[in-house]
PDB file of C-alpha atoms in Angstrom:
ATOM      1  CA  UNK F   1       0.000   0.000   0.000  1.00 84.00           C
ATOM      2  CA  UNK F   2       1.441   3.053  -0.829  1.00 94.00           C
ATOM      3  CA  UNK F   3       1.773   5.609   1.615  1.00 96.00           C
ATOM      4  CA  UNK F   4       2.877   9.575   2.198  1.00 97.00           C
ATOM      5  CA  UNK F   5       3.865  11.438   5.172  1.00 97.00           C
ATOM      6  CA  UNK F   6       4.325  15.440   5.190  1.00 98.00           C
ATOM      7  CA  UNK F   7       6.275  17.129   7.765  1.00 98.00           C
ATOM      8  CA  UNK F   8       7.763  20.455   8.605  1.00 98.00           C
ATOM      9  CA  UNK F   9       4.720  22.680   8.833  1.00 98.00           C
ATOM     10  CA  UNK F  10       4.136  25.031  11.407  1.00 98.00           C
ATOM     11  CA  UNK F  11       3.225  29.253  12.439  1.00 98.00           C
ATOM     12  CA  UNK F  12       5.589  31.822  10.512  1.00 98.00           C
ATOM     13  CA  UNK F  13       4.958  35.058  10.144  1.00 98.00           C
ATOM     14  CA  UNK F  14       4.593  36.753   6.815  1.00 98.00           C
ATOM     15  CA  UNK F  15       7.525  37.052   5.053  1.00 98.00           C
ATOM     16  CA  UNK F  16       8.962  34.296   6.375  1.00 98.00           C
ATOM     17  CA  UNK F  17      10.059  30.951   5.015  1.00 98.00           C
ATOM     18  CA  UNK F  18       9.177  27.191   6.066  1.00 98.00           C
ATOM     19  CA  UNK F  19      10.438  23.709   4.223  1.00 98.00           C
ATOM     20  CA  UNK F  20       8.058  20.650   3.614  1.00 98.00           C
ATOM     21  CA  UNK F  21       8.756  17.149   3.227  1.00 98.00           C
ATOM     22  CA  UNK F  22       6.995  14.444   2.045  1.00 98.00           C
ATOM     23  CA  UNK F  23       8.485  10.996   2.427  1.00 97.00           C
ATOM     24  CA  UNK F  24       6.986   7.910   0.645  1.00 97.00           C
ATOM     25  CA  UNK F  25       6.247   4.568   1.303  1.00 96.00           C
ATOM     26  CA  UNK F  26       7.989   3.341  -1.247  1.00 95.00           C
ATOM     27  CA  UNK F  27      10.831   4.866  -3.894  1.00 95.00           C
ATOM     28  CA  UNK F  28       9.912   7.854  -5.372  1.00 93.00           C
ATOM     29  CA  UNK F  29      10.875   7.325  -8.478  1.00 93.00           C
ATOM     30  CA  UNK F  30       8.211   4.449  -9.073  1.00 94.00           C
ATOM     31  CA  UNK F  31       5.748   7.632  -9.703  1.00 96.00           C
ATOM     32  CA  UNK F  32       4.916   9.334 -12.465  1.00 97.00           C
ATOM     33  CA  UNK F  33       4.289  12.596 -10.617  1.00 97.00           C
ATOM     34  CA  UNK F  34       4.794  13.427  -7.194  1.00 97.00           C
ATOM     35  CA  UNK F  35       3.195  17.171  -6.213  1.00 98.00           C
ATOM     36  CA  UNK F  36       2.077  18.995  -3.535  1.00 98.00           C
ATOM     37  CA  UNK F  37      -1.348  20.916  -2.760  1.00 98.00           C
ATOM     38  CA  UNK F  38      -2.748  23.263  -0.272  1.00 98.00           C
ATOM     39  CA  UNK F  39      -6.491  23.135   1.435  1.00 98.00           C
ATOM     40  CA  UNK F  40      -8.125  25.584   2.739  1.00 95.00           C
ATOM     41  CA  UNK F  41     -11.702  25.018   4.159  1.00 89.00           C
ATOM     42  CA  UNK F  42     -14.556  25.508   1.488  1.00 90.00           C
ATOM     43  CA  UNK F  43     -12.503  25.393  -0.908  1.00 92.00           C
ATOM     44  CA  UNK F  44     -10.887  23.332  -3.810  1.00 92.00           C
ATOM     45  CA  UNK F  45      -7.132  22.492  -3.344  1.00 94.00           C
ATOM     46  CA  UNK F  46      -4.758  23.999  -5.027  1.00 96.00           C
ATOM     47  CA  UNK F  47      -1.955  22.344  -6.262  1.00 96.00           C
ATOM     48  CA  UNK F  48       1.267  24.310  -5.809  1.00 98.00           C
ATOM     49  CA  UNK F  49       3.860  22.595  -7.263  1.00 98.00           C
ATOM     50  CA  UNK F  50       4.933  18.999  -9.033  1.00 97.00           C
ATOM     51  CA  UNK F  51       7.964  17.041 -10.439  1.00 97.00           C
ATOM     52  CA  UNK F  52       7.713  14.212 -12.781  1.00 96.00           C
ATOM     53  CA  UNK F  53       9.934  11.135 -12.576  1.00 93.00           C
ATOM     54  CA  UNK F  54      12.257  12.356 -14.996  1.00 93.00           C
ATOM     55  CA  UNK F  55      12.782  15.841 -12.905  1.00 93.00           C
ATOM     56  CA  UNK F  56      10.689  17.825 -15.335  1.00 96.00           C
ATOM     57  CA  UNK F  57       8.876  20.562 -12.603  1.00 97.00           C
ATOM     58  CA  UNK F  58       5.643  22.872 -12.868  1.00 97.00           C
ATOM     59  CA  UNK F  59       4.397  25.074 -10.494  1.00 98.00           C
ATOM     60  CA  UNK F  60       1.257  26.482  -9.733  1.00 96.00           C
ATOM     61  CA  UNK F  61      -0.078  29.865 -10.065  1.00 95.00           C
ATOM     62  CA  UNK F  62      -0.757  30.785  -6.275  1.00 93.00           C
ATOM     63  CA  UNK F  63       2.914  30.976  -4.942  1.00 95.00           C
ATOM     64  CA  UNK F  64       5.074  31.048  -8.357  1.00 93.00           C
ATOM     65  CA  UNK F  65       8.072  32.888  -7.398  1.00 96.00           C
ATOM     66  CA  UNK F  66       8.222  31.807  -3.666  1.00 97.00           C
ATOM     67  CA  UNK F  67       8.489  28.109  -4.003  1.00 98.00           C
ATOM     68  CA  UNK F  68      10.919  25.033  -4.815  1.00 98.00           C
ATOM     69  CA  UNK F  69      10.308  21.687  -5.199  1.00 98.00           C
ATOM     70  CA  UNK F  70      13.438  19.267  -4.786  1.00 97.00           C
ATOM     71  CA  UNK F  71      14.450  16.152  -4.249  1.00 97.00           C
ATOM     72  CA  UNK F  72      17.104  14.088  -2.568  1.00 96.00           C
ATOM     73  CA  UNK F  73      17.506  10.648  -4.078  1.00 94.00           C
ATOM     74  CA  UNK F  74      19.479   9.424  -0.894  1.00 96.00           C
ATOM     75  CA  UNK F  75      16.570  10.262   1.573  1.00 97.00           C
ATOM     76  CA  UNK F  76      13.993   8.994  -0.791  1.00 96.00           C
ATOM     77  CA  UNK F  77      12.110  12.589  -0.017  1.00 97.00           C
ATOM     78  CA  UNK F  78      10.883  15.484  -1.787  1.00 98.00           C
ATOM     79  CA  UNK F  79      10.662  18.751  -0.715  1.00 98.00           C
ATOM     80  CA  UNK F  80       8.355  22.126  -1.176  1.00 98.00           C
ATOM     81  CA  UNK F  81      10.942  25.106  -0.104  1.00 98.00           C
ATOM     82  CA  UNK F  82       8.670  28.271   0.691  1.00 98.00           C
ATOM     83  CA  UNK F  83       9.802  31.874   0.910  1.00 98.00           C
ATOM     84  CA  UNK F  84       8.089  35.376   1.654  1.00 98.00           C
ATOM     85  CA  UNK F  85       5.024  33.794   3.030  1.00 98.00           C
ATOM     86  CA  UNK F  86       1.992  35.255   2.960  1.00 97.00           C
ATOM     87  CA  UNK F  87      -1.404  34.848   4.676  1.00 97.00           C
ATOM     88  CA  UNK F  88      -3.145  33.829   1.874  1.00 96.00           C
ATOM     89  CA  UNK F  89      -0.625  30.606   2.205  1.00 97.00           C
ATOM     90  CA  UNK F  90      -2.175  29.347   4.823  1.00 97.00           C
ATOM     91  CA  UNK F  91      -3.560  26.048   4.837  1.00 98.00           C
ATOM     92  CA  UNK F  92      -3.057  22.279   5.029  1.00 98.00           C
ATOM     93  CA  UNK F  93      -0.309  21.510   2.914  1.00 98.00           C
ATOM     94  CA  UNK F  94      -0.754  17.690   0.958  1.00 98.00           C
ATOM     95  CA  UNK F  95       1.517  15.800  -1.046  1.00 98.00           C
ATOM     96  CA  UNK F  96       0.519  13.254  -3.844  1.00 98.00           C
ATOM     97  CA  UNK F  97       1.472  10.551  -5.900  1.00 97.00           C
ATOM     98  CA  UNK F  98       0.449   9.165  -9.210  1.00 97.00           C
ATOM     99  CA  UNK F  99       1.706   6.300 -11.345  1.00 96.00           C
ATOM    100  CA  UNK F 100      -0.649   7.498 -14.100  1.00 94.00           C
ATOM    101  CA  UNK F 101      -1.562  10.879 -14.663  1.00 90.00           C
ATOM    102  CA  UNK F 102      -4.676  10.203 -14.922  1.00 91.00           C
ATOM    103  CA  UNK F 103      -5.195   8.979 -11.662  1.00 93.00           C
ATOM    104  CA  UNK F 104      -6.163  10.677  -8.369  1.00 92.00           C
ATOM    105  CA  UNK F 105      -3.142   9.284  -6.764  1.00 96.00           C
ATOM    106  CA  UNK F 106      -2.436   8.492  -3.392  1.00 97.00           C
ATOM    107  CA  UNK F 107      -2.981  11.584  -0.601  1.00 97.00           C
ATOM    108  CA  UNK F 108      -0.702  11.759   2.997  1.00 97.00           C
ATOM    109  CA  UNK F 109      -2.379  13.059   6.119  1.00 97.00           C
ATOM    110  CA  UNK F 110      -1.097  16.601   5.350  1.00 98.00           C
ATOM    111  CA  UNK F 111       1.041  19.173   7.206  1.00 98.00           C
ATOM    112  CA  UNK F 112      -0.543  22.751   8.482  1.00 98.00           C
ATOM    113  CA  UNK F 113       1.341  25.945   7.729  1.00 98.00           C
ATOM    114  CA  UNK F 114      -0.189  28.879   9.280  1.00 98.00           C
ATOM    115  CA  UNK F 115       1.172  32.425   7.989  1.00 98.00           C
ATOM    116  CA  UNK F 116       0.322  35.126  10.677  1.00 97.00           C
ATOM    117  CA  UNK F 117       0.074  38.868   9.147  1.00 93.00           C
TER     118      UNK F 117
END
């Protein structure tokens, strides 16, 4: 079964900068496309950034300009970098996984990141 698990949310205040993980079950590069997504109640996530299997990246439109996606083979983990936070960033920060991308792929538990203004 595959699984995900996100780590290194927390409160920052605006401006600031925070780094996610998210740390698979199983080796990375058996995906297609591993990317990560923010929630915010009532709303539709958002997906904020991606990298294929071949290292090919695409970012969303909501924090283009303040945000990396990485990876480190060795640690079998990928990483969202985020700088100059803002409010608006807020939110419950997911990571995903897809062998197909076509599929919904395969969610973690999620990480909160609160931005204070």
């Amino acid at each position: 079964q595959v699984q995900l698990v996100e780590s290194g949310g927390g409160l920052v205040q605006a401006g600031g900068s925070l780094t996610l993980a998210c740390s698979p079950s199983m080796n990375y590069r058996a995906f297609t496309l591993i990317s990560w997504h923010r929630q915010v109640p009532e709303k539709e996530r958002v997906k904020v950034a991606g990298m294929t299997s071949a290292g090919t990246i695409n970012y969303g439109d909501s924090m283009i300009g303040r945000v990396t996606i990485s990876r480190d083979n060795a640690k079998n983990t990928i990483y969202l970098q985020m700088s100059d936070l803002k409010p608006e960033d807020t939110g419950v920060y997911y990571c995903n996984a897809k062998f197909r991308l076509g599929d919904s792929g395969y969610w973690g538990q999620g990480t909160q990141v609160t931005v204070s203004s």
